[in-house]
Amino acid sequence: MSFPAFDERDGVLNRLATDLHARIPMTKFLGIHFEAFEPGRIVLTAPLGPSLNHRGTAFGPGVFTSAGLAPWLLLVRAAWAERLAVQILLRRCEFAIHRPITCDYRARCDTLPTLEADTLRQGGKVRLTATSQVFIDEGEPAATYTAHFTLLGQPASSGAGEGDLALPFPEVWRT
C-alpha cells in the first residue's frame, strides 16, 4: 500500500488513521479520524451514524471510545517522541455525558503531564492523569473523560523496541 509523503499534514493524519483502524478495528467502524495531532494536542472526529442509538443521539460507548483514545494517543505520541519504550495501562477512568450528542462530534485533549522520561528509561513506573472533552459545537463540552494511566518503562536493554504501539509517526515528530 502506498501512502502520501510525510511532509503533507493530511497525508500523515490519513496514514495514522489507516494504521489505527487496522490495529484497533472498532475505530474504523466508528469512523474515527484525526483532525489535529500536534505535540500536546489531539482532536479526533467521529460521525454520529455508527454510534446512533434508539433516541437519535450518540450511544455512550461510541463517544467513550473516541474520548478515551484522545489522551491515550497523545501519550503514545509523547512517549514515541522521547524514544521511550513503555507499556501504557489504563488504571481507571471517569466518563460523563453532560448533554445529548445529536450530531458528529470531536474528542479533544489539549494537555498532557510531562513524562518522567528518566524514570521510564530505567524501567520505572509513572502514574499520570489526562482529560479529554467531547464537543458538538463551540459551546461547553458535551462529555468529559478523565484517564488515570500507569506507564511501565522498558529499559533499552530489554529489547522492547518502542513500546505497545508503533504507529507510523514521521521522524520529524521526534524530540
mmCIF file of C-alpha atoms in Angstrom:
data_model
loop_
_atom_site.group_PDB
_atom_site.id
_atom_site.type_symbol
_atom_site.label_atom_id
_atom_site.label_comp_id
_atom_site.label_asym_id
_atom_site.label_seq_id
_atom_site.Cartn_x
_atom_site.Cartn_y
_atom_site.Cartn_z
ATOM 1 C CA MET A 1 0.000 0.000 0.000
ATOM 2 C CA SER A 2 1.358 3.433 -0.905
ATOM 3 C CA PHE A 3 0.912 6.407 1.420
ATOM 4 C CA PRO A 4 1.342 10.158 0.850
ATOM 5 C CA ALA A 5 4.636 11.784 1.785
ATOM 6 C CA PHE A 6 5.025 12.535 5.492
ATOM 7 C CA ASP A 7 5.545 16.247 4.893
ATOM 8 C CA GLU A 8 1.907 16.598 3.901
ATOM 9 C CA ARG A 9 -0.188 17.129 7.055
ATOM 10 C CA ASP A 10 -3.320 15.446 5.726
ATOM 11 C CA GLY A 11 -1.300 12.550 4.369
ATOM 12 C CA VAL A 12 0.251 11.958 7.787
ATOM 13 C CA LEU A 13 -3.119 12.086 9.536
ATOM 14 C CA ASN A 14 -4.726 9.782 6.958
ATOM 15 C CA ARG A 15 -1.912 7.270 7.272
ATOM 16 C CA LEU A 16 -2.191 7.340 11.064
ATOM 17 C CA ALA A 17 -5.956 6.760 10.832
ATOM 18 C CA THR A 18 -5.470 3.848 8.422
ATOM 19 C CA ASP A 19 -2.939 2.230 10.744
ATOM 20 C CA LEU A 20 -5.091 2.862 13.823
ATOM 21 C CA HIS A 21 -8.082 1.285 12.061
ATOM 22 C CA ALA A 22 -6.013 -1.796 11.240
ATOM 23 C CA ARG A 23 -4.741 -2.160 14.812
ATOM 24 C CA ILE A 24 -7.999 -1.288 16.605
ATOM 25 C CA PRO A 25 -10.861 -2.252 14.224
ATOM 26 C CA MET A 26 -13.540 -0.578 16.366
ATOM 27 C CA THR A 27 -12.027 2.800 15.413
ATOM 28 C CA LYS A 28 -12.746 2.068 11.755
ATOM 29 C CA PHE A 29 -16.318 1.018 12.494
ATOM 30 C CA LEU A 30 -16.875 4.209 14.490
ATOM 31 C CA GLY A 31 -15.329 6.319 11.682
ATOM 32 C CA ILE A 32 -12.754 7.950 13.959
ATOM 33 C CA HIS A 33 -10.269 10.207 12.157
ATOM 34 C CA PHE A 34 -7.610 12.713 13.114
ATOM 35 C CA GLU A 35 -8.422 16.399 12.724
ATOM 36 C CA ALA A 36 -5.255 17.530 14.514
ATOM 37 C CA PHE A 37 -2.359 15.707 16.149
ATOM 38 C CA GLU A 38 0.296 18.049 17.500
ATOM 39 C CA PRO A 39 2.647 17.802 20.459
ATOM 40 C CA GLY A 40 0.382 18.344 23.443
ATOM 41 C CA ARG A 41 -2.877 18.444 21.460
ATOM 42 C CA ILE A 42 -5.072 15.981 19.589
ATOM 43 C CA VAL A 43 -8.508 16.288 18.024
ATOM 44 C CA LEU A 44 -10.344 13.189 16.817
ATOM 45 C CA THR A 45 -13.550 13.386 14.802
ATOM 46 C CA ALA A 46 -16.351 10.838 14.654
ATOM 47 C CA PRO A 47 -19.629 10.759 12.744
ATOM 48 C CA LEU A 48 -22.869 10.298 14.654
ATOM 49 C CA GLY A 49 -24.125 7.456 12.403
ATOM 50 C CA PRO A 50 -22.139 4.477 13.746
ATOM 51 C CA SER A 51 -22.911 5.479 17.345
ATOM 52 C CA LEU A 52 -26.590 6.307 16.833
ATOM 53 C CA ASN A 53 -28.960 4.930 19.463
ATOM 54 C CA HIS A 54 -32.742 4.491 19.540
ATOM 55 C CA ARG A 55 -33.229 8.094 20.738
ATOM 56 C CA GLY A 56 -31.371 9.645 17.802
ATOM 57 C CA THR A 57 -28.359 10.558 19.936
ATOM 58 C CA ALA A 58 -24.875 9.127 20.233
ATOM 59 C CA PHE A 59 -24.664 5.855 22.147
ATOM 60 C CA GLY A 60 -22.374 6.357 25.149
ATOM 61 C CA PRO A 61 -19.824 3.597 24.388
ATOM 62 C CA GLY A 62 -19.038 5.091 20.970
ATOM 63 C CA VAL A 63 -18.435 8.515 22.492
ATOM 64 C CA PHE A 64 -16.451 6.876 25.311
ATOM 65 C CA THR A 65 -14.176 5.202 22.754
ATOM 66 C CA SER A 66 -13.363 8.457 20.969
ATOM 67 C CA ALA A 67 -12.885 10.340 24.222
ATOM 68 C CA GLY A 68 -10.659 7.580 25.615
ATOM 69 C CA LEU A 69 -8.477 7.378 22.547
ATOM 70 C CA ALA A 70 -7.580 11.075 22.594
ATOM 71 C CA PRO A 71 -5.388 11.172 25.723
ATOM 72 C CA TRP A 72 -4.046 7.669 25.095
ATOM 73 C CA LEU A 73 -2.903 8.522 21.562
ATOM 74 C CA LEU A 74 -1.387 11.793 22.757
ATOM 75 C CA LEU A 75 0.502 9.804 25.377
ATOM 76 C CA VAL A 76 1.657 7.250 22.785
ATOM 77 C CA ARG A 77 2.985 10.088 20.624
ATOM 78 C CA ALA A 78 4.748 11.766 23.553
ATOM 79 C CA ALA A 79 6.445 8.521 24.599
ATOM 80 C CA TRP A 80 7.446 7.792 20.997
ATOM 81 C CA ALA A 81 8.855 11.302 20.546
ATOM 82 C CA GLU A 82 11.036 10.779 23.621
ATOM 83 C CA ARG A 83 12.141 7.370 22.300
ATOM 84 C CA LEU A 84 10.624 5.652 25.308
ATOM 85 C CA ALA A 85 9.596 2.011 25.306
ATOM 86 C CA VAL A 86 6.590 1.936 27.613
ATOM 87 C CA GLN A 87 3.591 -0.168 28.371
ATOM 88 C CA ILE A 88 0.598 2.133 28.899
ATOM 89 C CA LEU A 89 -2.034 0.821 31.276
ATOM 90 C CA LEU A 90 -5.370 2.465 31.974
ATOM 91 C CA ARG A 91 -5.800 2.102 35.762
ATOM 92 C CA ARG A 92 -9.215 3.726 35.879
ATOM 93 C CA CYS A 93 -11.262 6.412 34.211
ATOM 94 C CA GLU A 94 -14.283 8.618 34.683
ATOM 95 C CA PHE A 95 -16.683 9.448 31.868
ATOM 96 C CA ALA A 96 -19.680 11.774 31.908
ATOM 97 C CA ILE A 97 -22.054 12.889 29.169
ATOM 98 C CA HIS A 98 -23.302 16.384 30.009
ATOM 99 C CA ARG A 99 -25.842 16.855 27.202
ATOM 100 C CA PRO A 100 -27.254 14.847 24.295
ATOM 101 C CA ILE A 101 -24.918 14.386 21.345
ATOM 102 C CA THR A 102 -27.106 14.757 18.259
ATOM 103 C CA CYS A 103 -24.525 15.275 15.510
ATOM 104 C CA ASP A 104 -20.957 14.438 14.533
ATOM 105 C CA TYR A 105 -18.565 15.096 17.390
ATOM 106 C CA ARG A 106 -14.919 15.831 18.228
ATOM 107 C CA ALA A 107 -12.860 14.426 21.089
ATOM 108 C CA ARG A 108 -10.081 16.772 22.137
ATOM 109 C CA CYS A 109 -7.203 16.520 24.587
ATOM 110 C CA ASP A 110 -5.197 19.719 24.982
ATOM 111 C CA THR A 111 -2.819 18.896 27.792
ATOM 112 C CA LEU A 112 -0.673 16.039 28.916
ATOM 113 C CA PRO A 113 1.547 15.998 32.003
ATOM 114 C CA THR A 114 5.278 15.925 31.357
ATOM 115 C CA LEU A 115 6.602 12.394 31.083
ATOM 116 C CA GLU A 116 9.197 11.385 33.644
ATOM 117 C CA ALA A 117 11.473 10.111 30.890
ATOM 118 C CA ASP A 118 14.453 9.188 33.083
ATOM 119 C CA THR A 119 12.291 7.062 35.378
ATOM 120 C CA LEU A 120 10.747 5.265 32.398
ATOM 121 C CA ARG A 121 14.107 4.711 30.683
ATOM 122 C CA GLN A 122 15.309 2.970 33.828
ATOM 123 C CA GLY A 123 12.321 0.618 33.780
ATOM 124 C CA GLY A 124 10.370 2.526 36.414
ATOM 125 C CA LYS A 125 6.677 3.186 36.833
ATOM 126 C CA VAL A 126 4.971 6.557 36.344
ATOM 127 C CA ARG A 127 1.368 7.486 37.045
ATOM 128 C CA LEU A 128 -0.335 10.386 35.328
ATOM 129 C CA THR A 129 -3.785 11.750 34.614
ATOM 130 C CA ALA A 130 -5.115 13.274 31.392
ATOM 131 C CA THR A 131 -8.541 14.603 30.445
ATOM 132 C CA SER A 132 -10.314 14.852 27.113
ATOM 133 C CA GLN A 133 -13.529 16.606 26.228
ATOM 134 C CA VAL A 134 -16.114 15.885 23.543
ATOM 135 C CA PHE A 135 -17.596 18.792 21.605
ATOM 136 C CA ILE A 136 -20.506 19.090 19.182
ATOM 137 C CA ASP A 137 -20.269 22.855 18.760
ATOM 138 C CA GLU A 138 -18.229 25.760 20.090
ATOM 139 C CA GLY A 139 -20.086 25.723 23.428
ATOM 140 C CA GLU A 140 -19.483 23.765 26.577
ATOM 141 C CA PRO A 141 -18.261 20.163 26.323
ATOM 142 C CA ALA A 142 -20.914 17.532 25.680
ATOM 143 C CA ALA A 143 -18.843 14.901 27.527
ATOM 144 C CA THR A 144 -15.705 14.634 29.661
ATOM 145 C CA TYR A 145 -13.311 11.713 30.050
ATOM 146 C CA THR A 146 -10.528 11.557 32.636
ATOM 147 C CA ALA A 147 -7.957 8.767 32.393
ATOM 148 C CA HIS A 148 -5.576 7.657 35.124
ATOM 149 C CA PHE A 149 -2.660 5.876 33.483
ATOM 150 C CA THR A 150 0.242 3.824 34.742
ATOM 151 C CA LEU A 151 3.267 3.772 32.446
ATOM 152 C CA LEU A 152 5.727 0.929 32.839
ATOM 153 C CA GLY A 153 9.140 1.721 31.417
ATOM 154 C CA GLN A 154 11.011 -0.916 29.461
ATOM 155 C CA PRO A 155 14.789 -0.484 29.727
ATOM 156 C CA ALA A 156 16.527 -0.313 26.349
ATOM 157 C CA SER A 157 18.443 -3.461 27.274
ATOM 158 C CA SER A 158 15.160 -5.430 27.358
ATOM 159 C CA GLY A 159 14.797 -5.205 23.563
ATOM 160 C CA ALA A 160 11.263 -3.840 23.979
ATOM 161 C CA GLY A 161 11.542 -1.535 20.974
ATOM 162 C CA GLU A 162 9.148 1.419 21.158
ATOM 163 C CA GLY A 163 6.508 0.033 23.458
ATOM 164 C CA ASP A 164 2.956 -1.109 22.947
ATOM 165 C CA LEU A 165 2.000 0.581 19.713
ATOM 166 C CA ALA A 166 4.244 1.669 16.872
ATOM 167 C CA LEU A 167 2.073 3.953 14.771
ATOM 168 C CA PRO A 168 3.641 5.325 11.572
ATOM 169 C CA PHE A 169 4.736 8.643 13.062
ATOM 170 C CA PRO A 170 7.000 10.775 10.847
ATOM 171 C CA GLU A 171 10.578 11.018 12.081
ATOM 172 C CA VAL A 172 10.303 14.839 12.299
ATOM 173 C CA TRP A 173 7.993 14.302 15.313
ATOM 174 C CA ARG A 174 10.945 13.073 17.401
ATOM 175 C CA THR A 175 12.323 15.385 20.074
#
